[in-house]
CSV table of C-alpha atoms in Angstrom, one decimal:
chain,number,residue,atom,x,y,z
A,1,UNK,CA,71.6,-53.5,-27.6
A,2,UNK,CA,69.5,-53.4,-30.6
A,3,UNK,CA,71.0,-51.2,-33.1
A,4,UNK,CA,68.0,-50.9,-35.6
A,5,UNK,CA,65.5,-50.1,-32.6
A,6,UNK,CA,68.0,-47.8,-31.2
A,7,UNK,CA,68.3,-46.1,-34.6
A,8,UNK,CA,64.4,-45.9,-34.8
A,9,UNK,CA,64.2,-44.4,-31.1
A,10,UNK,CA,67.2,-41.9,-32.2
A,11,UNK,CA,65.6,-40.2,-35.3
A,12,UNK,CA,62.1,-40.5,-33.6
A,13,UNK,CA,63.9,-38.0,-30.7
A,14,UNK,CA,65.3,-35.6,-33.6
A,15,UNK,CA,62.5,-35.4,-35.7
A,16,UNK,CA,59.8,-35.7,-32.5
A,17,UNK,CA,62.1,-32.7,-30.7
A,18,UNK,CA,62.2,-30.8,-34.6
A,19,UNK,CA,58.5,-31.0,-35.3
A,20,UNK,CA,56.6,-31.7,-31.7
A,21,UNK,CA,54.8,-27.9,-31.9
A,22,UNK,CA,54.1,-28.2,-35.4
A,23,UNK,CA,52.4,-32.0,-34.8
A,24,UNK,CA,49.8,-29.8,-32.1
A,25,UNK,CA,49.4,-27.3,-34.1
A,26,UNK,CA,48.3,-30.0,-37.0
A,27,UNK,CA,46.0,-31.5,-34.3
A,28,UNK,CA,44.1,-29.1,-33.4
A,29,UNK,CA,43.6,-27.9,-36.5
A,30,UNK,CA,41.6,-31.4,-37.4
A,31,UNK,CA,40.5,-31.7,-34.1
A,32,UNK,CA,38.3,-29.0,-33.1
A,33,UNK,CA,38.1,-30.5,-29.4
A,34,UNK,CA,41.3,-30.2,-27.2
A,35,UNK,CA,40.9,-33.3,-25.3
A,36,UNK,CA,40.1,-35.1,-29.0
A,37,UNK,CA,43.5,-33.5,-30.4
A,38,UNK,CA,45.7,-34.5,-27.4
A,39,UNK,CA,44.7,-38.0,-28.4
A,40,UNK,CA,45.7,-37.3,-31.9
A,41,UNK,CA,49.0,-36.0,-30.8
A,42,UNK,CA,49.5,-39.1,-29.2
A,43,UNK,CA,48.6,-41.1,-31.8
A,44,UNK,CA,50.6,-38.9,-34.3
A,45,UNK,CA,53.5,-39.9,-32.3
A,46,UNK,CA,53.0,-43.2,-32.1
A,47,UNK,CA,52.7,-43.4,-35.3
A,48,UNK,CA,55.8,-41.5,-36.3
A,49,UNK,CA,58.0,-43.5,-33.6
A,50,UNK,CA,56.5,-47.1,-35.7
A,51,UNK,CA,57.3,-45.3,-39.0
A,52,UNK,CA,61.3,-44.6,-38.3
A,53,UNK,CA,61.0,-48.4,-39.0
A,54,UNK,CA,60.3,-48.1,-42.7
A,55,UNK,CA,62.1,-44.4,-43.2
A,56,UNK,CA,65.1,-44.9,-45.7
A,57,UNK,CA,65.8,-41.5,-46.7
A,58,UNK,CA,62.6,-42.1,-49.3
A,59,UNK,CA,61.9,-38.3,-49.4
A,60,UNK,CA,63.1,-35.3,-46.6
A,61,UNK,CA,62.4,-35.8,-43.2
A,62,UNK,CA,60.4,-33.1,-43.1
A,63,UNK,CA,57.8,-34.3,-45.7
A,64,UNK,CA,57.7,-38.5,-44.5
A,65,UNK,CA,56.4,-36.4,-41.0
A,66,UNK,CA,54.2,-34.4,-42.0
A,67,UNK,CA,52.6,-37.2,-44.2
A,68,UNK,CA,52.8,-39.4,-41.4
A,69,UNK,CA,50.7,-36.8,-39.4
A,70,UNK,CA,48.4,-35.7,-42.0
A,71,UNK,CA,47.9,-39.5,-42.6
A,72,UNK,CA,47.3,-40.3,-39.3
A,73,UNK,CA,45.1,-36.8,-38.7
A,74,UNK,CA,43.0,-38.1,-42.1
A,75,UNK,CA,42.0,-41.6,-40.8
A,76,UNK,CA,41.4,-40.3,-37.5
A,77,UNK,CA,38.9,-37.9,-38.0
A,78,UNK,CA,37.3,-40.7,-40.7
A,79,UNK,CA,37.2,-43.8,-37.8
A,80,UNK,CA,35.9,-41.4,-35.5
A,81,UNK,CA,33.0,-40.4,-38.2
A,82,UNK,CA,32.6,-37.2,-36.8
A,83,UNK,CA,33.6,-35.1,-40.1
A,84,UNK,CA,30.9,-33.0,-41.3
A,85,UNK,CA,29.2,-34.4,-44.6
A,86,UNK,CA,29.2,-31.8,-46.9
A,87,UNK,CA,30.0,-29.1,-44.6
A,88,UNK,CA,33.3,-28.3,-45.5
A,89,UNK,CA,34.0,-25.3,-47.9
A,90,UNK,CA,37.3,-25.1,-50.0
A,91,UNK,CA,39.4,-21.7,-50.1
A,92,UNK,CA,37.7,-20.3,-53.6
A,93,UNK,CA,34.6,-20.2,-51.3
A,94,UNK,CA,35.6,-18.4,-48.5
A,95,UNK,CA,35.8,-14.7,-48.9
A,96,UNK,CA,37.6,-13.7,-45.5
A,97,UNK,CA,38.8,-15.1,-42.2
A,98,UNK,CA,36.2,-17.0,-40.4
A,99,UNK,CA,36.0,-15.2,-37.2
A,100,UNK,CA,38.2,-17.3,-34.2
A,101,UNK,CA,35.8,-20.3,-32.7
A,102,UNK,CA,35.8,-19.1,-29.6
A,103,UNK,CA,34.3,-15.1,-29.7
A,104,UNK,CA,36.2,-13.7,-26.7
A,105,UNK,CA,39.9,-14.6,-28.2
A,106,UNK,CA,42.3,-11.8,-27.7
A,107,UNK,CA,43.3,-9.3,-29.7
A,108,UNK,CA,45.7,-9.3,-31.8
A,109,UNK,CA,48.3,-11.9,-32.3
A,110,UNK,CA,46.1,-14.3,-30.4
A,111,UNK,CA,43.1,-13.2,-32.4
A,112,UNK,CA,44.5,-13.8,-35.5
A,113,UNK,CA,45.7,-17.3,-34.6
A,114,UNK,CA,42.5,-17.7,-33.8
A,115,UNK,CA,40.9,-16.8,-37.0
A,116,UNK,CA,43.3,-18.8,-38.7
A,117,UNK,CA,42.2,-22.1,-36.7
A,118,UNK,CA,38.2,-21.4,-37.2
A,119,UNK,CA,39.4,-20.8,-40.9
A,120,UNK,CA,41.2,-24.5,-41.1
A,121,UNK,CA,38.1,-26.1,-39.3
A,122,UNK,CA,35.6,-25.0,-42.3
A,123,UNK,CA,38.1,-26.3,-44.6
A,124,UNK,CA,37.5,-28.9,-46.9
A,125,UNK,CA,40.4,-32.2,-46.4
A,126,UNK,CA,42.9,-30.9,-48.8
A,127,UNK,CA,42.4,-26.9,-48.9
A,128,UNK,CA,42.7,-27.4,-45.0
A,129,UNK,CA,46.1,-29.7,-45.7
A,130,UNK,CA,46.9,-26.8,-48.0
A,131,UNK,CA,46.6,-24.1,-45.3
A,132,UNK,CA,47.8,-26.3,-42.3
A,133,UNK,CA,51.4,-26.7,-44.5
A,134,UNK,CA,51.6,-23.4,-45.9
A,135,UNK,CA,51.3,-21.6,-42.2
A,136,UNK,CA,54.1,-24.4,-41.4
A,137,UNK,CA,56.0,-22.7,-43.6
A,138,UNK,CA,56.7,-25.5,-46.3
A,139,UNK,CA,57.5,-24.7,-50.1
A,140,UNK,CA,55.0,-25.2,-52.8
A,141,UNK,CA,56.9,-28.3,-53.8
A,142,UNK,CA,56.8,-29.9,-49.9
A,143,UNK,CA,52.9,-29.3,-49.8
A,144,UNK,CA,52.6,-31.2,-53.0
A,145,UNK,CA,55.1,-33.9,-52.1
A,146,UNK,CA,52.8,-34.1,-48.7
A,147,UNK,CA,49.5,-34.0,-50.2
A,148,UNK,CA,49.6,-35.3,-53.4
A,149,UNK,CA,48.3,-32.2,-55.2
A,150,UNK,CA,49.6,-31.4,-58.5
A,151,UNK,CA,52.1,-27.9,-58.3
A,152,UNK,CA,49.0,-25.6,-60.0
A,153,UNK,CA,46.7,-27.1,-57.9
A,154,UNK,CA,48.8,-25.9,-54.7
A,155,UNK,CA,49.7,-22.8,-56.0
A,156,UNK,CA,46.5,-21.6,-56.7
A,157,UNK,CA,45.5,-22.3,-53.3
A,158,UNK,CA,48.7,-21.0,-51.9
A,159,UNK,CA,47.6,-17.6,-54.5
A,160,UNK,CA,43.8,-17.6,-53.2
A,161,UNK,CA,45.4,-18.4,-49.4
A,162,UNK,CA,47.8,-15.0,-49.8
A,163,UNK,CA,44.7,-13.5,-50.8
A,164,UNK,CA,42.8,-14.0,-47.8
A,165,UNK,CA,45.3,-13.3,-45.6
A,166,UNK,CA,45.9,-9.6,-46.4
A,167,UNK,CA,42.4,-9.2,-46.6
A,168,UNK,CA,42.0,-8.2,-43.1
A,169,UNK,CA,45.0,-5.4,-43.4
A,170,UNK,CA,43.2,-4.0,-46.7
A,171,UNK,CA,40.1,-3.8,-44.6
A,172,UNK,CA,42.5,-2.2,-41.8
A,173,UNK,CA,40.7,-4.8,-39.1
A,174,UNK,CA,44.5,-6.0,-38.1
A,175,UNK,CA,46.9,-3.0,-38.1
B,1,UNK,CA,57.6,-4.5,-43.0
B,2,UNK,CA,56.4,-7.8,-42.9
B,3,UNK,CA,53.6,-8.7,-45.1
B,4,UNK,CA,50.8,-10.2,-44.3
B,5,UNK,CA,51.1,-14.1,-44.9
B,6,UNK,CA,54.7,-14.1,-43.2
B,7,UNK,CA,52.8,-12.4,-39.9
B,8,UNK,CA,50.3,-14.7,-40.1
B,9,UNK,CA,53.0,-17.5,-40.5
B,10,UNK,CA,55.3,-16.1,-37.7
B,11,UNK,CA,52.3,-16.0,-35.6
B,12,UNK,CA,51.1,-19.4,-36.2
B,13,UNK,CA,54.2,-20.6,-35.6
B,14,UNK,CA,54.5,-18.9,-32.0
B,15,UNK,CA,51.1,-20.6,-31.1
B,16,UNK,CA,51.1,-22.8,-28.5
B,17,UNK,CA,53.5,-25.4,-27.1
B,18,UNK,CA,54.4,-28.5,-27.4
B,19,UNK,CA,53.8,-31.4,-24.3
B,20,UNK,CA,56.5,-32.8,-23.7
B,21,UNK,CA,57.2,-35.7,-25.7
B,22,UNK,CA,55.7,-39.0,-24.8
B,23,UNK,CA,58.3,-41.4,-23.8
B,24,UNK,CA,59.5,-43.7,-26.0
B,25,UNK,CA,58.6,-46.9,-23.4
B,26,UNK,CA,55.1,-45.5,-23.4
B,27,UNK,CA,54.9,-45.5,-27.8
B,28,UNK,CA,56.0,-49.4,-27.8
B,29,UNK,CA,53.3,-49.9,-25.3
B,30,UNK,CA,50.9,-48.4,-28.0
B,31,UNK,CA,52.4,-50.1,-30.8
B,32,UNK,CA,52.0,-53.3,-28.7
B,33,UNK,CA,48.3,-52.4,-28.5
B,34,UNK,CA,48.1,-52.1,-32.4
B,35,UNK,CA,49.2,-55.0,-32.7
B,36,UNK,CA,47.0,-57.0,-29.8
B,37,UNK,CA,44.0,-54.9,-31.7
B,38,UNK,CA,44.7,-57.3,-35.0
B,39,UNK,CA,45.4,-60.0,-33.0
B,40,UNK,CA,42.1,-60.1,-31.1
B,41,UNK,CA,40.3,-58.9,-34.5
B,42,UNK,CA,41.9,-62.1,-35.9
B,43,UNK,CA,40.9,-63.9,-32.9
B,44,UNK,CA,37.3,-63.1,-33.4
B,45,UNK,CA,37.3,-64.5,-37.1
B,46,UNK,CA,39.1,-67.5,-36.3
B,47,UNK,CA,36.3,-68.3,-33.3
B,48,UNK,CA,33.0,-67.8,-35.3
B,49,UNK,CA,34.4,-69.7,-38.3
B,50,UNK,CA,35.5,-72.3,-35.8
B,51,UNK,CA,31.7,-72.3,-34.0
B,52,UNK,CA,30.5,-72.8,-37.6
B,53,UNK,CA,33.2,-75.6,-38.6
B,54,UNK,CA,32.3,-77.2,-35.3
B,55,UNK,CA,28.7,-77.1,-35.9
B,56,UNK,CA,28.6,-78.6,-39.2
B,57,UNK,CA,31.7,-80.8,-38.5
B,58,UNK,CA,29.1,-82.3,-36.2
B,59,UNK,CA,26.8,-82.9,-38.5
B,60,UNK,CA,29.4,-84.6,-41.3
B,61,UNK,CA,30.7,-86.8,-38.7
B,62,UNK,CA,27.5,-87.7,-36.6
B,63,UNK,CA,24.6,-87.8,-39.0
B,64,UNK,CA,21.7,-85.1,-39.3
B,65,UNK,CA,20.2,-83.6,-35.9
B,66,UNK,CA,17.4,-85.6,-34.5
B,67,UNK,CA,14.7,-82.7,-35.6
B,68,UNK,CA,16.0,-83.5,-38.9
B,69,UNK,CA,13.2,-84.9,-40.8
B,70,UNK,CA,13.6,-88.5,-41.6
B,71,UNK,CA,12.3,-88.4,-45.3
B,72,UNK,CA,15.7,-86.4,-46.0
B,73,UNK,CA,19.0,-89.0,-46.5
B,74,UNK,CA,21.8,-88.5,-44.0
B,75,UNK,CA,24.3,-88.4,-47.2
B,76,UNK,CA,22.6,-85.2,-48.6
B,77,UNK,CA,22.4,-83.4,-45.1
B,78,UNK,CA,26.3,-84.9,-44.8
B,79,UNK,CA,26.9,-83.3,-48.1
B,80,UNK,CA,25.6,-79.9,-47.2
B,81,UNK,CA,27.6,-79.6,-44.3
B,82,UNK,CA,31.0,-80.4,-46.3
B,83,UNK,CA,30.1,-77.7,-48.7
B,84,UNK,CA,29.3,-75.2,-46.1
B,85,UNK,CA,32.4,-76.0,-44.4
B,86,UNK,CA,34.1,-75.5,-47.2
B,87,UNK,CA,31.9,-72.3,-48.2
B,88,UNK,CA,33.3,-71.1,-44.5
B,89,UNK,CA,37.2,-71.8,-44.3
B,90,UNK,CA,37.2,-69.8,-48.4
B,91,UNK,CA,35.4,-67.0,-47.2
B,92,UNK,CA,37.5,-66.7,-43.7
B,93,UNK,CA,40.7,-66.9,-45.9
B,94,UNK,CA,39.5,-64.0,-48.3
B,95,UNK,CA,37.7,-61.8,-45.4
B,96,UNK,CA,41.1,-62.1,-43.7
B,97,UNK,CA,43.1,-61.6,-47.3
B,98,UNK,CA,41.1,-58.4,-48.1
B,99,UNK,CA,40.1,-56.8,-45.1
B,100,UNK,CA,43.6,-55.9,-43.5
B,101,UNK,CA,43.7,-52.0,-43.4
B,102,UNK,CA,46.7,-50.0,-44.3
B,103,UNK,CA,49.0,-49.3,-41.5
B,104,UNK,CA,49.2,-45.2,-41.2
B,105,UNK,CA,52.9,-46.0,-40.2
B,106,UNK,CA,54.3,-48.6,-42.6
B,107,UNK,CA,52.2,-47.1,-45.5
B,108,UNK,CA,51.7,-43.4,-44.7
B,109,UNK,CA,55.3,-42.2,-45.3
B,110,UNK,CA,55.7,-43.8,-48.8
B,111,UNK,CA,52.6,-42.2,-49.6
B,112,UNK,CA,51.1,-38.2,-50.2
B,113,UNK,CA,47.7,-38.0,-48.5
B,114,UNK,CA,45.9,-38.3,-51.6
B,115,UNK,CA,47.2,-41.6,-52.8
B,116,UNK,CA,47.4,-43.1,-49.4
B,117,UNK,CA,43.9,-42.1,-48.8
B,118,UNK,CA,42.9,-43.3,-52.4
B,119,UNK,CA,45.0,-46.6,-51.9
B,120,UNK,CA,42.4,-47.1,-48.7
B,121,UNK,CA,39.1,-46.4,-50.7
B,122,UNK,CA,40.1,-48.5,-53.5
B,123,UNK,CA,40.9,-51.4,-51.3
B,124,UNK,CA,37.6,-51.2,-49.5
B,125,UNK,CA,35.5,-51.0,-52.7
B,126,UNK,CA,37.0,-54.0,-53.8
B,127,UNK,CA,36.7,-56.3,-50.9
B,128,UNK,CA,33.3,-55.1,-51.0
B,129,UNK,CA,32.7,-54.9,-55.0
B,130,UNK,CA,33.4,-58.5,-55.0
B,131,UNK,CA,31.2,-59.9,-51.9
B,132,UNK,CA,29.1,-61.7,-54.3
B,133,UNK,CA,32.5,-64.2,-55.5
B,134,UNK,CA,34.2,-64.5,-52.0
B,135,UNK,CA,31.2,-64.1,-49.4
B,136,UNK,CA,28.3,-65.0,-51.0
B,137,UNK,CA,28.7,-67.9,-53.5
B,138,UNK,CA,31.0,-69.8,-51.1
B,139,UNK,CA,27.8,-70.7,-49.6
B,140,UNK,CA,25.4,-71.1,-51.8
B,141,UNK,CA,26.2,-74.8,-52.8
B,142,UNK,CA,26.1,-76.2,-49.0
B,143,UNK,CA,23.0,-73.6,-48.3
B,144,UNK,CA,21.4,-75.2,-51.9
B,145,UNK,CA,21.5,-78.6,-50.4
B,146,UNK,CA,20.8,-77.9,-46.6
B,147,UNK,CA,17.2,-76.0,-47.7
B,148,UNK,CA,16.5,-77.0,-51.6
B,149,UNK,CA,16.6,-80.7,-51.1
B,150,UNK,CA,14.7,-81.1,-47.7
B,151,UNK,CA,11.9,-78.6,-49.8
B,152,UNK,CA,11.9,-80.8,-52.4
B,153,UNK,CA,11.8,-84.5,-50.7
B,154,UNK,CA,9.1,-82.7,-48.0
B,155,UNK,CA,6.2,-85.2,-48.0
B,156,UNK,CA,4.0,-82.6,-47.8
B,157,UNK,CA,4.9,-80.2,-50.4
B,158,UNK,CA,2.6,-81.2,-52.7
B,159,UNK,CA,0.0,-80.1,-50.2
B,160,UNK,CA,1.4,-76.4,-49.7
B,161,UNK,CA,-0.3,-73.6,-51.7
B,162,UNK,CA,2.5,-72.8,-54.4
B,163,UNK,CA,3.2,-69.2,-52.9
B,164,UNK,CA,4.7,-71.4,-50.1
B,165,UNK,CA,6.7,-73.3,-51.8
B,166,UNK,CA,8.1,-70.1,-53.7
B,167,UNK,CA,8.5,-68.0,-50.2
B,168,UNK,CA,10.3,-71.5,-48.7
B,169,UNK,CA,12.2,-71.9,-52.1
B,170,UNK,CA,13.4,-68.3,-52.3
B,171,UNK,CA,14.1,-66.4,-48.6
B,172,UNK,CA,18.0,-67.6,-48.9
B,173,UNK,CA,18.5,-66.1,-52.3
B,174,UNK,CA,16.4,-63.0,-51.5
B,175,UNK,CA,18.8,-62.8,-48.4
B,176,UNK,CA,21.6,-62.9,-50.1
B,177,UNK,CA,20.6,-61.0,-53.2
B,178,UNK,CA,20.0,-58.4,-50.0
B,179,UNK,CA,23.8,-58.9,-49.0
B,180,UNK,CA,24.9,-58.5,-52.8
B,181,UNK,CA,22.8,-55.3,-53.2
B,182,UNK,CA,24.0,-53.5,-50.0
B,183,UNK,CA,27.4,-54.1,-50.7
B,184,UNK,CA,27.4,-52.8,-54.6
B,185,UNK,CA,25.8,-50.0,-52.9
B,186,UNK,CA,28.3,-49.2,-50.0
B,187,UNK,CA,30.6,-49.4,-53.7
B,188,UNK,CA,29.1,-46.6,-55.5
B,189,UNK,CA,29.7,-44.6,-52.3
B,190,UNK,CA,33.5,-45.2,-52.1
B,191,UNK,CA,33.9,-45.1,-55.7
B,192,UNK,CA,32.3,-41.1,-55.7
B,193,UNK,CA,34.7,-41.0,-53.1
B,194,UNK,CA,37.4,-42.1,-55.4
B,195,UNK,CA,36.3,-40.1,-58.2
B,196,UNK,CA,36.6,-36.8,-55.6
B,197,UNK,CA,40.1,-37.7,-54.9
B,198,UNK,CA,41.0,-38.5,-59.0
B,199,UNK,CA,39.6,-35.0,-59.5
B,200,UNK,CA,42.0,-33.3,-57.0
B,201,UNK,CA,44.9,-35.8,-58.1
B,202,UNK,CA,44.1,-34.3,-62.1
B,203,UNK,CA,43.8,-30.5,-61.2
């Protein structure tokens, strides 16, 4: 048996099994279009299973998956050359939740999620990584060993994020 | 009571489900695929430099083609085929050297989004910053002597209006000039690109 492939399959299981909900969640947030993001999730994976190959304890699991997704997510949506040019806004710009994508979400929980997702999709690439890490629930530090972003620069956006978020309690539209 | 970012988290978290996970049979099929896909790009290099090798190998070891005019020595058109072949195996080996893209899995790990992403540009806008010493002048010696020379030994230049002669002398270089330009500008676009990415990376 090969013990280096078997080693890769192993912590491809754990960290597939750990983070598989969080990987579609990441897809459909770059991939407005649920037949679009099941591709993604498969190439996320594939991707991850190829990269327990080159994983040598170089950072926390956590963060070498979620850079191998966001990675993957990144060059995706840029081969495919369907981003919007110029469409995208960052979160300074955005005053309040964008309401959900599709108008006759349910209430509540749902809605919200909802209004989070139609959020990410206006995002601009790293404001959107921002979001898409933060809801995760990763530290400051994680999202900046992920996206490269200086601390300040995450935590301002992780400030303007928190910000946006209770703005639909202060205006009482989510009880 | 919960506030409001850890309800949103808690119920972001709850959303959805995840497929079951692929099997892991089915992710070295893929991974075989990646691999075929650089293959058969490969492939497709290696058989249009070989079409172009063959046809001017023909040349250098046959003599000129018989619509060749006769006022133009074999040696020269012998010559221009060398350099072109030689032109063609230089700029195969650097297309191949330069164009490779980074591998999401071997290079996305070691890497934050931002300087993986950055690594990417940069690596395009050099391959393409530099078509003018890798893809262009390669050819311009062998190209020189396959049009210039036949222009100049043409027993009937000294008939054509000079416009002609200029027109005849200059669509390669205006060609490839057109190559050159396209390129440096397809540059500047990456390198704004770049420039975004600095400005998140200094924030």
């Amino acid at each position: 048996m090969d013990i280096a492939r078997t080693s890769q399959d192993d912590r491809y299981r754990m960290a597939a099994a750990q983070f598989a909900a969080a990987i579609e969640r990441l897809a459909r947030g770059y991939e407005a279009d649920a037949d679009l993001a099941r591709d993604l999730v498969q190439e996320i994976h594939a991707a991850l299973w190829r990269s327990f190959a080159y994983f040598e304890g170089q950072c926390s699991l956590r963060s070498w998956v979620y850079r191998i997704a966001h990675n993957v997510a990144v060059t995706h949506i840029q081969r495919s050359r369907r981003a919007r040019k110029g469409g995208f806004d960052t979160l300074d710009a955005i005053d309040d939740l964008a309401a959900p994508d599709d108008p006759e979400a349910d209430a509540g929980e749902a809605q919200l999620v909802a209004r989070l997702m139609a959020t990410i999709h206006r995002l601009a690439p790293a404001d959107r990584q921002v979001m898409l890490l933060y809801l995760e629930d990763l530290t400051a530090t994680e999202i900046g060993e992920v996206t490269g972003l200086s601390a300040s620069a995450v935590s301002s956006r992780i400030h303007r994020l928190k910000t946006l978020l209770a703005k639909p309690y202060a205006d009482k539209e989510i009880g | 009571m919960m506030s409001p970012e850890d309800q949103a988290r808690q119920s972001w978290q709850s959303s959805g489900s995840a497929a079951a996970l692929p099997p892991i049979e089915e992710l070295r099929g893929k991974a075989d695929k990646f691999r075929r896909k650089i293959r058969r790009r490969n492939l497709i290099e290696y058989i249009s430099g070989a079409v172009v090798l063959l046809g001017f190998g023909w040349i250098l070891i046959f003599g000129p083609l018989p619509w060749t005019p006769a006022v133009i020595p074999a040696e020269i058109v012998r010559l221009g085929a060398a350099l072109v072949m030689i032109g063609t195996v230089f700029a195969l080996w650097q297309l191949h050297k330069r164009t490779a893209p980074l591998d999401p899995p071997a290079d996305g790990g070691r890497n934050s989004v931002l300087d993986y992403q950055r690594a990417e540009l940069v690596r395009q806008r050099d391959a393409i910053d530099s078509v003018l010493y890798w893809y262009i002048l390669p050819f311009v010696p062998g190209l020189s002597v396959l049009m210039l020379v036949p222009l100049a030994l043409s027993p009937t230049i000294g008939e054509l209006a000079w416009f002609k002669v200029v027109l005849k002398a200059c669509i390669v270089p205006v060609s490839l000039i057109g190559v050159w330009w396209l390129n440096k500008f397809a540059a500047r676009k990456l390198q704004k690109m770049i420039d975004e990415i600095d400005a998140l990376r200094a924030e």
